[in-house]
């Protein structure tokens, strides 16, 4: 069969469909978004009536998938790395309940923070939860591992993490497909207590989870995905994980790496293979795309064994993505470099689109805030985060989704007035609702802007759960109706809008301003479709 | 055989349409291909680039090593210069000369062309003008692809076929305009390289 040209993300979506999933649950987040989008456009998914709508956030996504697994069917959950922080509660506890139908957590990490606020390495989370990880090094492995992960999950009755990074998620290559498996039937667990984590049960299940660990490690040692490739030069051995394997091999195109190489793409770490390398080689170089997880463990607290090189001793950079050149330097090979970037080349940061409704919202807000001085506007994550940059310089925080409202609350509690929050519609339904409830319960003086552009703009315009619901949600939470102000952010409305903003900034209680106008990008898409 | 290409431009300029044509032609030839794209944040008027790799053997890295790219193909002149660290000493830079100015400190035109003139191997082309003259300002990318085509080891016929097939569903007229743009770009490069 001819190969399909797929993004890493698309390969994962296709593999999950071929593995017979009954549902994908996800909240958008770069670089994971394209998995759900692929499934949403797939005929195969439509024919199989695979669940493929977005969830409100990563926690609700994961819980729904756990429910599908409970019912005996296979489910895939997708999110970016920081989404796992939001879903950490179901994540950790689902390791204790275990899975019934195959349950796979796709977590897309973003080393170098191309579009994220940190570069946390999700393999640490998997280790924390004691669940196995597959970490593909290329698009074909992304397909194969996803396909296998569901059966693996069912075999050990445990959720499995698939960890990818930006480069693999967003890079295309040819992928060969396997046969499509049918979906599971509904079938409950034999043990009807498996999902009841009362302490008395949980203690038992936790010991069972611990007892699975040697079996999982044996799988890692025997796995076709973990390879020990012997080499003649034993002065050094090289351990590479995931996509770092490619960067190593790029330095030996047409030749063979002289050193023994251990490629780790399935965890727990295959200790036996690592031991062989340490015994046979004088030093070990560890290259991981992410935090030094293998390296730290190999080195140990006392660093008393054979010399270990990697991110911790400066052989490789301590942070950021790897690349072939960094590996060349670490291997002592000659590095290659073109010419320096001429000084005249100016940075070109991303900016709000021409005609973006957020521009008009910030223009009104900035003018209204002039009399109070800087430092009083807390914001969130979305296109509107670009309001932190010139020419707006309008916001002073962006920490995690939903934090704008609660940080404004804390600052208001501290006496900083007015305290303003700026949050997007999708972010509001992701994590802002409970934050607003906190304000309402104490009637904290805060002014909350909920920027309703009818979409999840930042990640490319996915449907927003907030659509048509924001006003009612605020009312339901108990915000006084006269302090829920809907405005239309347009230049021609500037004076009216400014007046409304000024009024609400004065109000010593909870007020919500909802600038309502569609994102120009989704609007354009709709118009060209017509 | 291998060809490593850095595609460059500004978010929204559609550099990936160039990639998809070369990719289409390459796959038909049974070549290996890897293409690292930029998604997400950098699409809103920021700089974007894509690493596009073709070879007749298995390709290891999704990223092109610095100093080893055979071509920089750019739809914007300043952006073409941003990726010089990747260009090999024998490599060629193919760029549109029409600036996309959305920042206050964009270099002056004479400074920019002086910088481009320093390069030994380059094709600098007014793709917008050629595309407009041929009836479709939106096909400037095809002019650029045409200008790059003499440097890509794929038969020109195969690239033409790829253009025809990729644009087929948009109708014959659009196919022909794009082919005309492709050919005009190629001609320019052959006369000016
Ligand atoms: C926990 C978490 N999940 C997902 C993301 C990715 N992400 C960043 S902003 C955003 C959505 C923004 O949508 P919205 O709030 O409607 O603002 P807009 O971009 O439309 O202005 C998403 C999904 C993230 N940064 N953190
Ligand atoms: S994508 Fe939409 S919300 Fe984001 S900057 Fe552009 S217009 Fe604004």
PDB file of C-alpha atoms in Angstrom, chain A residues 3 5 7 30 34 114-115 137-139 167-168 170-174 243 246-247 249-250 253 321-325 335-353 383 386 457-460, chain B residues 4 10 23 27 33-47 49 53 57 59-68 76 78-79 81-88 100-103 105-107 111-112 115:
ATOM      1  CA  UNK A   3       2.366   5.681   2.030  1.00  0.00           C
ATOM      2  CA  UNK A   5       2.049  11.912   3.744  1.00  0.00           C
ATOM      3  CA  UNK A   7       2.041  15.205  10.082  1.00  0.00           C
ATOM      4  CA  UNK A  30      -0.298  23.657  20.154  1.00  0.00           C
ATOM      5  CA  UNK A  34      -4.183  18.731  14.621  1.00  0.00           C
ATOM      6  CA  UNK A 114       7.514  27.809  20.489  1.00  0.00           C
ATOM      7  CA  UNK A 115       4.002  28.561  21.699  1.00  0.00           C
ATOM      8  CA  UNK A 137      11.102   9.265  17.069  1.00  0.00           C
ATOM      9  CA  UNK A 138       9.394   9.584  13.692  1.00  0.00           C
ATOM     10  CA  UNK A 139       5.992   9.687  12.008  1.00  0.00           C
ATOM     11  CA  UNK A 167       8.985  18.875  15.792  1.00  0.00           C
ATOM     12  CA  UNK A 168       7.421  15.490  15.391  1.00  0.00           C
ATOM     13  CA  UNK A 170       4.295  19.335  13.107  1.00  0.00           C
ATOM     14  CA  UNK A 171       6.530  17.532  10.663  1.00  0.00           C
ATOM     15  CA  UNK A 172       5.327  15.525   7.685  1.00  0.00           C
ATOM     16  CA  UNK A 173       6.639  12.255   6.301  1.00  0.00           C
ATOM     17  CA  UNK A 174       5.368   9.124   4.590  1.00  0.00           C
ATOM     18  CA  UNK A 243      13.393  12.365  18.350  1.00  0.00           C
ATOM     19  CA  UNK A 246      17.198  11.350  14.492  1.00  0.00           C
ATOM     20  CA  UNK A 247      19.545  14.181  15.382  1.00  0.00           C
ATOM     21  CA  UNK A 249      21.740   9.701  13.072  1.00  0.00           C
ATOM     22  CA  UNK A 250      21.782  12.888  10.966  1.00  0.00           C
ATOM     23  CA  UNK A 253      24.250   9.750   7.049  1.00  0.00           C
ATOM     24  CA  UNK A 321      15.171  21.815  21.787  1.00  0.00           C
ATOM     25  CA  UNK A 322      17.981  19.697  20.450  1.00  0.00           C
ATOM     26  CA  UNK A 323      19.080  19.719  16.805  1.00  0.00           C
ATOM     27  CA  UNK A 324      21.644  17.930  14.633  1.00  0.00           C
ATOM     28  CA  UNK A 325      24.292  20.608  15.173  1.00  0.00           C
ATOM     29  CA  UNK A 335      29.966  21.648  13.307  1.00  0.00           C
ATOM     30  CA  UNK A 336      28.622  23.331  10.199  1.00  0.00           C
ATOM     31  CA  UNK A 337      27.305  26.867   9.970  1.00  0.00           C
ATOM     32  CA  UNK A 338      26.302  29.181   7.126  1.00  0.00           C
ATOM     33  CA  UNK A 339      26.664  32.914   7.572  1.00  0.00           C
ATOM     34  CA  UNK A 340      25.549  35.158  10.405  1.00  0.00           C
ATOM     35  CA  UNK A 341      22.163  36.807  10.193  1.00  0.00           C
ATOM     36  CA  UNK A 342      22.821  40.354   8.924  1.00  0.00           C
ATOM     37  CA  UNK A 343      22.234  43.004  11.571  1.00  0.00           C
ATOM     38  CA  UNK A 344      19.558  44.715   9.513  1.00  0.00           C
ATOM     39  CA  UNK A 345      17.217  41.736   9.948  1.00  0.00           C
ATOM     40  CA  UNK A 346      14.695  42.917  12.503  1.00  0.00           C
ATOM     41  CA  UNK A 347      12.607  40.642  14.701  1.00  0.00           C
ATOM     42  CA  UNK A 348       9.078  40.145  13.465  1.00  0.00           C
ATOM     43  CA  UNK A 349       6.951  39.119  16.421  1.00  0.00           C
ATOM     44  CA  UNK A 350       3.432  37.808  15.856  1.00  0.00           C
ATOM     45  CA  UNK A 351       0.760  40.477  16.129  1.00  0.00           C
ATOM     46  CA  UNK A 352      -3.018  40.764  16.356  1.00  0.00           C
ATOM     47  CA  UNK A 353      -4.594  40.506  12.899  1.00  0.00           C
ATOM     48  CA  UNK A 383      -4.566  35.876  20.934  1.00  0.00           C
ATOM     49  CA  UNK A 386      -0.335  39.783  22.343  1.00  0.00           C
ATOM     50  CA  UNK A 457      -8.598  31.985  17.977  1.00  0.00           C
ATOM     51  CA  UNK A 458      -5.082  31.317  19.147  1.00  0.00           C
ATOM     52  CA  UNK A 459      -5.060  27.657  18.159  1.00  0.00           C
ATOM     53  CA  UNK A 460      -6.640  28.236  14.756  1.00  0.00           C
TER      54      UNK A 460
ATOM     55  CA  UNK B   4      17.422  20.565   1.744  1.00  0.00           C
ATOM     56  CA  UNK B  10       5.641  35.941   6.967  1.00  0.00           C
ATOM     57  CA  UNK B  23       6.251  17.460  -2.142  1.00  0.00           C
ATOM     58  CA  UNK B  27       6.382  11.663  -3.821  1.00  0.00           C
ATOM     59  CA  UNK B  33      10.511  13.563   2.217  1.00  0.00           C
ATOM     60  CA  UNK B  34      10.340  15.276   5.588  1.00  0.00           C
ATOM     61  CA  UNK B  35       8.822  18.643   6.179  1.00  0.00           C
ATOM     62  CA  UNK B  36       8.836  20.468   9.511  1.00  0.00           C
ATOM     63  CA  UNK B  37       6.151  23.147   9.527  1.00  0.00           C
ATOM     64  CA  UNK B  38       5.357  26.017  11.819  1.00  0.00           C
ATOM     65  CA  UNK B  39       1.886  26.117  13.317  1.00  0.00           C
ATOM     66  CA  UNK B  40       0.300  28.104  16.118  1.00  0.00           C
ATOM     67  CA  UNK B  41       1.394  31.428  17.483  1.00  0.00           C
ATOM     68  CA  UNK B  42       3.857  32.374  14.757  1.00  0.00           C
ATOM     69  CA  UNK B  43       1.148  32.545  12.133  1.00  0.00           C
ATOM     70  CA  UNK B  44      -0.157  35.983  13.026  1.00  0.00           C
ATOM     71  CA  UNK B  45       2.131  38.167  10.909  1.00  0.00           C
ATOM     72  CA  UNK B  46       5.265  36.815  12.550  1.00  0.00           C
ATOM     73  CA  UNK B  47       8.181  35.199  10.764  1.00  0.00           C
ATOM     74  CA  UNK B  49       9.819  29.001   8.175  1.00  0.00           C
ATOM     75  CA  UNK B  53      13.983  17.784   2.978  1.00  0.00           C
ATOM     76  CA  UNK B  57      17.511   7.635   0.923  1.00  0.00           C
ATOM     77  CA  UNK B  59      16.042  11.024   6.040  1.00  0.00           C
ATOM     78  CA  UNK B  60      17.028  11.117   9.706  1.00  0.00           C
ATOM     79  CA  UNK B  61      16.318  14.580  11.105  1.00  0.00           C
ATOM     80  CA  UNK B  62      13.200  16.668  10.582  1.00  0.00           C
ATOM     81  CA  UNK B  63      15.400  19.744  10.949  1.00  0.00           C
ATOM     82  CA  UNK B  64      18.055  20.719   8.413  1.00  0.00           C
ATOM     83  CA  UNK B  65      21.436  21.159  10.101  1.00  0.00           C
ATOM     84  CA  UNK B  66      22.804  24.694  10.038  1.00  0.00           C
ATOM     85  CA  UNK B  67      25.230  25.243   7.187  1.00  0.00           C
ATOM     86  CA  UNK B  68      23.775  22.440   5.085  1.00  0.00           C
ATOM     87  CA  UNK B  76       9.873  38.079   1.422  1.00  0.00           C
ATOM     88  CA  UNK B  78      14.225  40.384   4.735  1.00  0.00           C
ATOM     89  CA  UNK B  79      12.965  36.977   5.794  1.00  0.00           C
ATOM     90  CA  UNK B  81      18.265  36.660   5.211  1.00  0.00           C
ATOM     91  CA  UNK B  82      17.073  35.395   8.588  1.00  0.00           C
ATOM     92  CA  UNK B  83      18.046  31.846   7.633  1.00  0.00           C
ATOM     93  CA  UNK B  84      21.579  32.432   6.321  1.00  0.00           C
ATOM     94  CA  UNK B  85      23.035  30.356   9.187  1.00  0.00           C
ATOM     95  CA  UNK B  86      21.407  27.335   7.513  1.00  0.00           C
ATOM     96  CA  UNK B  87      22.627  27.979   3.972  1.00  0.00           C
ATOM     97  CA  UNK B  88      25.642  25.976   2.833  1.00  0.00           C
ATOM     98  CA  UNK B 100       6.103  42.867   3.657  1.00  0.00           C
ATOM     99  CA  UNK B 101       6.323  45.720   6.107  1.00  0.00           C
ATOM    100  CA  UNK B 102       4.423  45.215   9.341  1.00  0.00           C
ATOM    101  CA  UNK B 103       7.079  46.363  11.795  1.00  0.00           C
ATOM    102  CA  UNK B 105      12.032  49.066  12.150  1.00  0.00           C
ATOM    103  CA  UNK B 106      11.958  47.393   8.740  1.00  0.00           C
ATOM    104  CA  UNK B 107      15.252  48.113   6.949  1.00  0.00           C
ATOM    105  CA  UNK B 111      20.158  48.683   2.811  1.00  0.00           C
ATOM    106  CA  UNK B 112      18.228  45.508   2.180  1.00  0.00           C
ATOM    107  CA  UNK B 115      22.744  43.053   1.914  1.00  0.00           C
TER     108      UNK B 115
END
